[in-house]
Structure formats: C-alpha cells, structure tokens
Amino acid sequence: MRAQSSATTASPIAVIAPREPQGLGTVQAALGVTAFSLTFPSTAWGLESFGPWSLVAVRGVLAALVAGGCLLAMGVRLPARRHLGPLAVVAAGVVLGFPMLTTLALQTSTTAHAAVVVGLLPLTTAVFSALRTGARPSRRFWLAAVAGAVAVLAFTVGQSGGALTAADGCLFGALLVCAAGYTEGGRLARVMPGWQVIGWALVLCLPLTVPAAALALSYEPVRLSVHGVVGLAWVAVGSTFLGLLVWYRGMAAIGIPRASQLQLAQPLLTLVWSALLLGEHFTAAAPLTAVAVLVCIAVTQRS
C-alpha cells in the first residue's frame, strides 16, 4: 500500500482542459466562413468611401479597439512570451497582410475573380498545417481537398473570363500569408481562447495601424456614404474580430485541416453576396459547382 501511495504521489494525473464538442466546433468554423464570405463585398463597399490604405488601416484600428476593450473588460492577462512569436505571425498574416493585399487587388479585380484566392486557401492551409504541426491527413482527405480546390478554381476563373489580371500577385501573396496566420492561430487556440488569439494579434498591430491610419487619411480622400461606412464596419468588426473569433474556436475543436476544408464553400457564398449586394452576375454553373464542393466537404469531414 505504501508503494502504491508513493507511486501515485510521484506520478500525478495531468489535467487536460476540456475541448469544444466537434459538432459545435464545426458550427463555429462554419459561422466563421459565413462571416469571411462577406469580406470581399464589404471591402468593395468600403472602397466607395475610403482609399485602399485608409480602409485597411482604419479597419485594423477599429477592430483592435473592440478587441482591446473586450480583453480589458475581461481582465485578461498579457500573453506569455512564448506565444508572442505565433501571435506576430497571426498579426502579420491575418490582420495586416491578407486585408492589405486583397484590398489592393479589389481595386482592379472583381469579387468573383478575387474569390480564387479563397478557393485555394483551404488546400494551402492544410499544407501549412501538415508542415507546421506534423499532421498527416489521409490520402482520401488530400484527394477530396484537391478536387474541391480545382472545382472552385475552375468556377471562379470561368466567372472572370479566364484571364489573369495584374491583381493576381496580390491575391496569391494574400493566400500564403493568410494560410500561415490561420495555422498559427489554430495552434494557439488550443492553449488560449480563440477570441484572445485574434484579440492580442489586433492589439499588437496598433503601433503600426494607428500611425498608418493617420497618414493614409491625410493623403487619401474620404467620401462618406452608407455603403462605405457599413462596409468598413463589417470588415472591422464582423470579418476581422467576430469571424476570426469563432473560426479559431472551431479550428481548435475539429483540427486545422478539417476546418480549412469548410472554406471550400466560401467562394460560392461570396458570389451569392456579390450578386445580392453588388449586382454582379454568375452563370448556371454555380449550382453544379456547389454540389461538387459539398461532396468534397463531406469527404474531408469524414477523413
């Protein structure tokens, strides 16, 4: 009995924080995708009132003020030093890089063409996750992911007439930095709440976004309109803060590769919003692509 007691004392049971149920995690990730699908149409609205640099900088400042207020109200402690590096990657990729590059692209590209970057984002995120975390999804997962990406890419390129634009460099750059930010954010969301991950990333950017906003607003003209204000408000609070909040929670619950594949539906949702909000048109290929994407999503979720 003494030996057993000693052994028990020497080997305490590790307490593991409970994780979100996978069903709830899938719902949260899907809500994040829905929020993200409105980003491009909202950015197009925002560009009606603000210049591209002003829109990106003010977006970051507003989102950081909301996030910082939440962190302060909840009495959240400063992140540990070991988390600063991953938070910097999230900030550089998701808070600064992706909004800046896609906003610049949308000056000369339609939202349909810009949706190409989102169509390839799930596959790119899965690759980054495999390289960064050592995850090894099954062959069936990769086949379904590639098939879904090809379907979305073919559809969105077809919608833009098949021609490459000068904005493609910005779009593919945005693809890479966002996938890196998603991967690091998903890893961090396993050790801290998802809203704190994006909250601290936004706050870390304030020393850059505040002076950038002041400088951009002094050089770029501002023509306030209802569309412009609503677009800015959504990309700042809806896409950048609330969308990423539920997205990171979902990734922590169901895993980065599986959550990333839910984004295969994002380009199609973006096209729907673009038709409703911007008056853009797409062909009858949309429902066929939607069915193909849903099949691919179902396969990846079971793999």
Coordinates of C-alpha atoms in Angstrom, one line a residue:
M1 CA 0.0 0.0 0.0
R2 CA 2.9 2.3 0.8
A3 CA 4.5 1.6 -2.5
Q4 CA 1.3 2.3 -4.3
S5 CA 0.8 5.5 -2.5
S6 CA 4.3 6.7 -3.3
A7 CA 3.9 5.8 -6.9
T8 CA 0.6 7.8 -7.1
T9 CA 2.3 10.8 -5.5
A10 CA 5.2 10.7 -7.9
S11 CA 3.0 10.5 -11.0
P12 CA 0.1 12.9 -10.7
I13 CA -2.6 12.8 -13.2
A14 CA -2.3 15.5 -15.8
V15 CA -5.4 17.7 -16.0
I16 CA -6.4 18.4 -19.6
A17 CA -8.7 21.3 -20.4
P18 CA -11.9 20.2 -21.9
R19 CA -12.3 20.9 -25.6
E20 CA -15.3 22.0 -27.6
P21 CA -17.5 19.2 -28.9
Q22 CA -16.7 18.5 -32.6
G23 CA -20.2 19.3 -33.7
L24 CA -20.1 22.7 -32.0
G25 CA -16.6 23.2 -33.4
T26 CA -17.9 22.6 -37.0
V27 CA -20.8 25.1 -36.4
Q28 CA -18.3 27.7 -35.2
A29 CA -16.0 27.2 -38.1
A30 CA -18.9 27.4 -40.5
L31 CA -20.0 30.7 -38.9
G32 CA -16.5 32.0 -39.4
V33 CA -16.7 31.0 -43.1
T34 CA -20.0 32.8 -43.5
A35 CA -18.5 36.0 -41.9
F36 CA -15.5 35.7 -44.2
S37 CA -17.7 35.3 -47.3
L38 CA -18.9 38.9 -46.8
T39 CA -15.4 40.3 -46.6
F40 CA -14.9 41.0 -50.3
P41 CA -18.3 42.6 -51.0
S42 CA -17.9 44.7 -47.8
T43 CA -14.4 45.7 -48.9
A44 CA -15.8 46.8 -52.3
W45 CA -18.4 48.9 -50.4
G46 CA -15.7 50.3 -48.2
L47 CA -13.7 51.4 -51.2
E48 CA -16.6 53.6 -52.3
S49 CA -15.7 55.9 -49.4
F50 CA -12.1 55.2 -48.4
G51 CA -8.8 54.7 -50.2
P52 CA -7.2 51.3 -50.0
W53 CA -4.6 52.2 -47.5
S54 CA -7.1 54.1 -45.3
L55 CA -9.6 51.3 -45.4
V56 CA -7.0 48.7 -44.3
A57 CA -5.5 50.8 -41.5
V58 CA -8.8 52.1 -40.1
R59 CA -10.2 48.6 -40.2
G60 CA -7.3 47.4 -38.1
V61 CA -7.6 50.2 -35.6
L62 CA -11.4 49.8 -35.1
A63 CA -11.1 46.0 -34.7
A64 CA -8.2 46.5 -32.2
L65 CA -10.3 48.9 -30.2
V66 CA -13.2 46.4 -29.9
A67 CA -10.8 43.5 -29.1
G68 CA -8.8 45.6 -26.6
G69 CA -11.9 46.7 -24.9
C70 CA -13.0 43.1 -24.5
L71 CA -9.6 42.0 -23.2
L72 CA -9.6 44.9 -20.7
A73 CA -13.2 44.3 -19.6
M74 CA -12.5 40.6 -19.0
G75 CA -9.3 41.3 -17.1
V76 CA -7.2 39.0 -19.4
R77 CA -3.5 38.8 -18.6
L78 CA -0.8 39.6 -21.1
P79 CA 0.1 36.6 -23.3
A80 CA 3.1 34.5 -22.3
R81 CA 6.4 35.4 -24.0
R82 CA 6.4 32.0 -25.8
H83 CA 3.1 33.0 -27.5
L84 CA 4.4 36.3 -28.9
G85 CA 6.0 34.7 -32.0
P86 CA 2.9 32.9 -33.1
L87 CA 0.8 36.0 -32.4
A88 CA 3.1 38.0 -34.6
V89 CA 2.5 35.5 -37.4
V90 CA -1.2 35.8 -36.9
A91 CA -1.0 39.6 -36.9
A92 CA 1.2 39.8 -40.0
G93 CA -0.8 37.3 -42.0
V94 CA -4.4 37.8 -41.0
V95 CA -4.6 41.3 -39.5
L96 CA -2.2 43.1 -41.9
G97 CA -1.2 41.0 -44.9
F98 CA -4.4 39.5 -46.1
P99 CA -6.6 42.7 -45.8
M100 CA -3.9 44.9 -47.4
L101 CA -3.2 42.6 -50.4
T102 CA -6.9 41.7 -51.1
T103 CA -7.9 45.4 -50.8
L104 CA -5.3 46.4 -53.3
A105 CA -6.4 43.6 -55.6
L106 CA -10.0 44.6 -55.4
Q107 CA -9.2 48.0 -56.9
T108 CA -8.7 46.3 -60.3
S109 CA -10.4 42.9 -59.8
T110 CA -14.0 41.8 -59.3
T111 CA -15.0 39.9 -56.2
A112 CA -15.6 36.9 -58.4
H113 CA -12.0 36.8 -59.5
A114 CA -10.7 37.6 -56.0
A115 CA -12.7 34.5 -54.8
V116 CA -9.9 32.4 -56.5
V117 CA -7.6 33.1 -53.5
V118 CA -10.3 31.8 -51.1
G119 CA -10.9 28.8 -53.3
L120 CA -7.2 27.8 -52.9
L121 CA -7.0 28.8 -49.2
P122 CA -8.3 25.5 -47.7
L123 CA -5.7 23.4 -49.5
T124 CA -2.9 25.9 -48.7
T125 CA -3.9 26.0 -45.1
A126 CA -3.9 22.2 -44.9
V127 CA -0.4 22.1 -46.4
F128 CA 0.9 24.7 -44.0
S129 CA -0.7 22.8 -41.1
A130 CA 0.9 19.5 -42.2
L131 CA 4.3 21.2 -42.5
R132 CA 4.0 23.1 -39.2
T133 CA 2.3 20.6 -36.9
G134 CA 3.3 17.3 -38.4
A135 CA -0.3 16.3 -39.1
R136 CA -0.7 13.6 -41.7
P137 CA -4.2 13.6 -43.2
S138 CA -5.3 10.5 -45.2
R139 CA -4.9 10.2 -48.9
R140 CA -8.6 10.4 -49.3
F141 CA -8.6 13.7 -47.5
W142 CA -6.0 15.1 -49.9
L143 CA -7.8 13.8 -52.9
A144 CA -11.0 15.4 -51.8
A145 CA -9.3 18.7 -50.9
V146 CA -7.5 19.0 -54.2
A147 CA -10.7 18.1 -56.1
G148 CA -12.7 20.8 -54.2
A149 CA -10.0 23.3 -54.8
V150 CA -9.9 22.5 -58.5
A151 CA -13.7 22.8 -58.8
V152 CA -13.8 26.2 -57.1
L153 CA -10.8 27.4 -59.0
A154 CA -12.3 26.4 -62.4
F155 CA -15.6 28.0 -61.5
T156 CA -14.2 31.3 -60.3
V157 CA -11.7 31.6 -63.1
G158 CA -14.5 30.9 -65.5
Q159 CA -16.6 33.6 -63.9
S160 CA -13.8 36.1 -64.6
G161 CA -13.4 35.1 -68.2
G162 CA -10.3 33.0 -67.7
A163 CA -8.0 36.0 -67.9
L164 CA -5.3 36.7 -65.3
T165 CA -5.2 40.3 -64.0
A166 CA -2.5 42.5 -62.5
A167 CA -4.0 41.8 -59.1
D168 CA -3.1 38.1 -59.2
G169 CA 0.2 38.7 -57.5
C170 CA -1.5 40.4 -54.6
L171 CA -4.1 37.6 -54.4
F172 CA -1.6 34.7 -54.3
G173 CA 0.5 36.6 -51.8
A174 CA -2.6 37.0 -49.6
L175 CA -3.2 33.3 -50.0
L176 CA 0.2 32.4 -48.5
V177 CA 0.3 34.9 -45.6
C178 CA -3.3 34.1 -44.6
A179 CA -2.7 30.3 -44.6
A180 CA 0.3 30.9 -42.3
G181 CA -1.8 33.1 -40.0
Y182 CA -4.6 30.6 -39.8
T183 CA -2.2 27.7 -39.0
E184 CA -0.5 29.6 -36.1
G185 CA -3.8 30.9 -34.9
G186 CA -5.3 27.4 -34.9
R187 CA -2.4 26.1 -32.9
L188 CA -2.6 28.9 -30.3
A189 CA -6.4 28.4 -30.0
R190 CA -5.6 25.1 -28.4
V191 CA -3.9 26.8 -25.4
M192 CA -5.9 30.0 -25.2
P193 CA -9.4 31.1 -26.1
G194 CA -9.8 31.9 -29.8
W195 CA -11.1 35.4 -29.1
Q196 CA -7.9 36.1 -27.2
V197 CA -5.8 34.9 -30.1
I198 CA -7.2 37.4 -32.6
G199 CA -7.7 40.0 -29.8
W200 CA -4.0 40.1 -28.9
A201 CA -3.0 39.9 -32.6
L202 CA -5.1 43.0 -33.3
V203 CA -3.7 44.9 -30.3
L204 CA -0.1 44.0 -31.3
C205 CA -0.7 45.8 -34.6
L206 CA -1.9 49.1 -33.0
P207 CA 1.6 50.7 -33.1
L208 CA 1.5 50.2 -36.9
T209 CA -2.2 50.7 -37.7
V210 CA -2.7 54.0 -35.8
P211 CA 0.1 56.0 -37.5
A212 CA -0.7 54.3 -40.8
A213 CA -4.4 55.3 -40.5
A214 CA -3.5 58.9 -39.7
L215 CA -1.1 59.1 -42.6
A216 CA -3.4 57.4 -45.1
L217 CA -6.4 59.6 -44.1
S218 CA -4.3 62.7 -44.6
Y219 CA -3.4 61.7 -48.2
E220 CA -6.4 59.7 -49.5
P221 CA -9.8 61.5 -50.0
V222 CA -12.7 60.3 -47.9
R223 CA -16.2 60.4 -49.4
L224 CA -18.6 59.1 -46.7
S225 CA -21.6 57.0 -47.8
V226 CA -23.9 54.5 -46.3
H227 CA -22.2 51.7 -48.3
G228 CA -18.8 52.8 -47.3
V229 CA -19.5 53.1 -43.6
V230 CA -21.3 49.7 -43.5
G231 CA -18.5 48.1 -45.4
L232 CA -15.9 49.4 -43.1
A233 CA -17.9 48.4 -40.0
W234 CA -18.3 44.8 -41.3
V235 CA -14.7 44.2 -42.3
A236 CA -13.5 45.7 -39.0
V237 CA -15.9 44.0 -36.5
G238 CA -17.6 41.2 -38.5
S239 CA -14.8 39.7 -40.5
T240 CA -11.7 40.7 -38.6
F241 CA -12.9 40.2 -35.0
L242 CA -16.1 38.2 -34.7
G243 CA -15.4 36.0 -37.7
L244 CA -11.9 35.1 -36.6
L245 CA -13.1 34.5 -33.0
V246 CA -15.5 31.7 -34.0
W247 CA -13.1 30.5 -36.7
Y248 CA -10.2 29.9 -34.3
R249 CA -12.5 28.2 -31.8
G250 CA -13.8 25.9 -34.5
M251 CA -10.2 25.1 -35.7
A252 CA -9.2 24.2 -32.1
A253 CA -12.1 21.8 -31.8
I254 CA -12.1 20.0 -35.1
G255 CA -8.5 20.5 -36.2
I256 CA -6.9 22.9 -38.7
P257 CA -7.0 20.6 -41.8
R258 CA -10.7 19.7 -41.4
A259 CA -11.8 23.2 -40.5
S260 CA -9.9 24.6 -43.5
Q261 CA -11.9 22.5 -45.9
L262 CA -15.1 24.2 -44.8
Q263 CA -13.8 27.2 -46.6
L264 CA -14.4 25.5 -49.9
A265 CA -17.9 26.9 -49.6
Q266 CA -16.7 30.4 -49.1
P267 CA -16.2 31.5 -52.7
L268 CA -19.7 30.3 -53.6
L269 CA -21.1 32.3 -50.7
T270 CA -19.1 35.3 -51.8
L271 CA -20.5 35.1 -55.3
V272 CA -24.0 35.0 -53.8
W273 CA -23.4 38.1 -51.7
S274 CA -21.8 39.8 -54.7
A275 CA -24.9 39.2 -56.8
L276 CA -27.2 40.4 -54.0
L277 CA -25.1 43.4 -52.7
L278 CA -23.1 44.4 -55.8
G279 CA -25.3 43.4 -58.7
E280 CA -22.6 41.0 -60.1
H281 CA -23.8 38.1 -62.2
F282 CA -22.7 34.5 -62.5
T283 CA -23.7 31.6 -64.8
A284 CA -25.8 28.4 -64.2
A285 CA -22.5 26.6 -63.3
A286 CA -22.9 27.8 -59.7
P287 CA -25.3 25.1 -58.5
L288 CA -23.3 22.4 -60.2
T289 CA -20.1 23.6 -58.5
A290 CA -22.0 24.0 -55.2
V291 CA -22.9 20.3 -55.3
A292 CA -19.3 19.3 -56.1
V293 CA -18.0 21.4 -53.3
L294 CA -20.5 20.0 -50.8
V295 CA -19.5 16.4 -51.7
C296 CA -15.8 17.3 -51.2
I297 CA -16.5 18.9 -47.9
A298 CA -18.4 15.8 -46.8
V299 CA -15.5 13.5 -47.7
T300 CA -12.9 15.7 -45.9
Q301 CA -15.1 15.8 -42.8
R302 CA -15.2 12.0 -42.7
S303 CA -11.5 11.6 -43.4

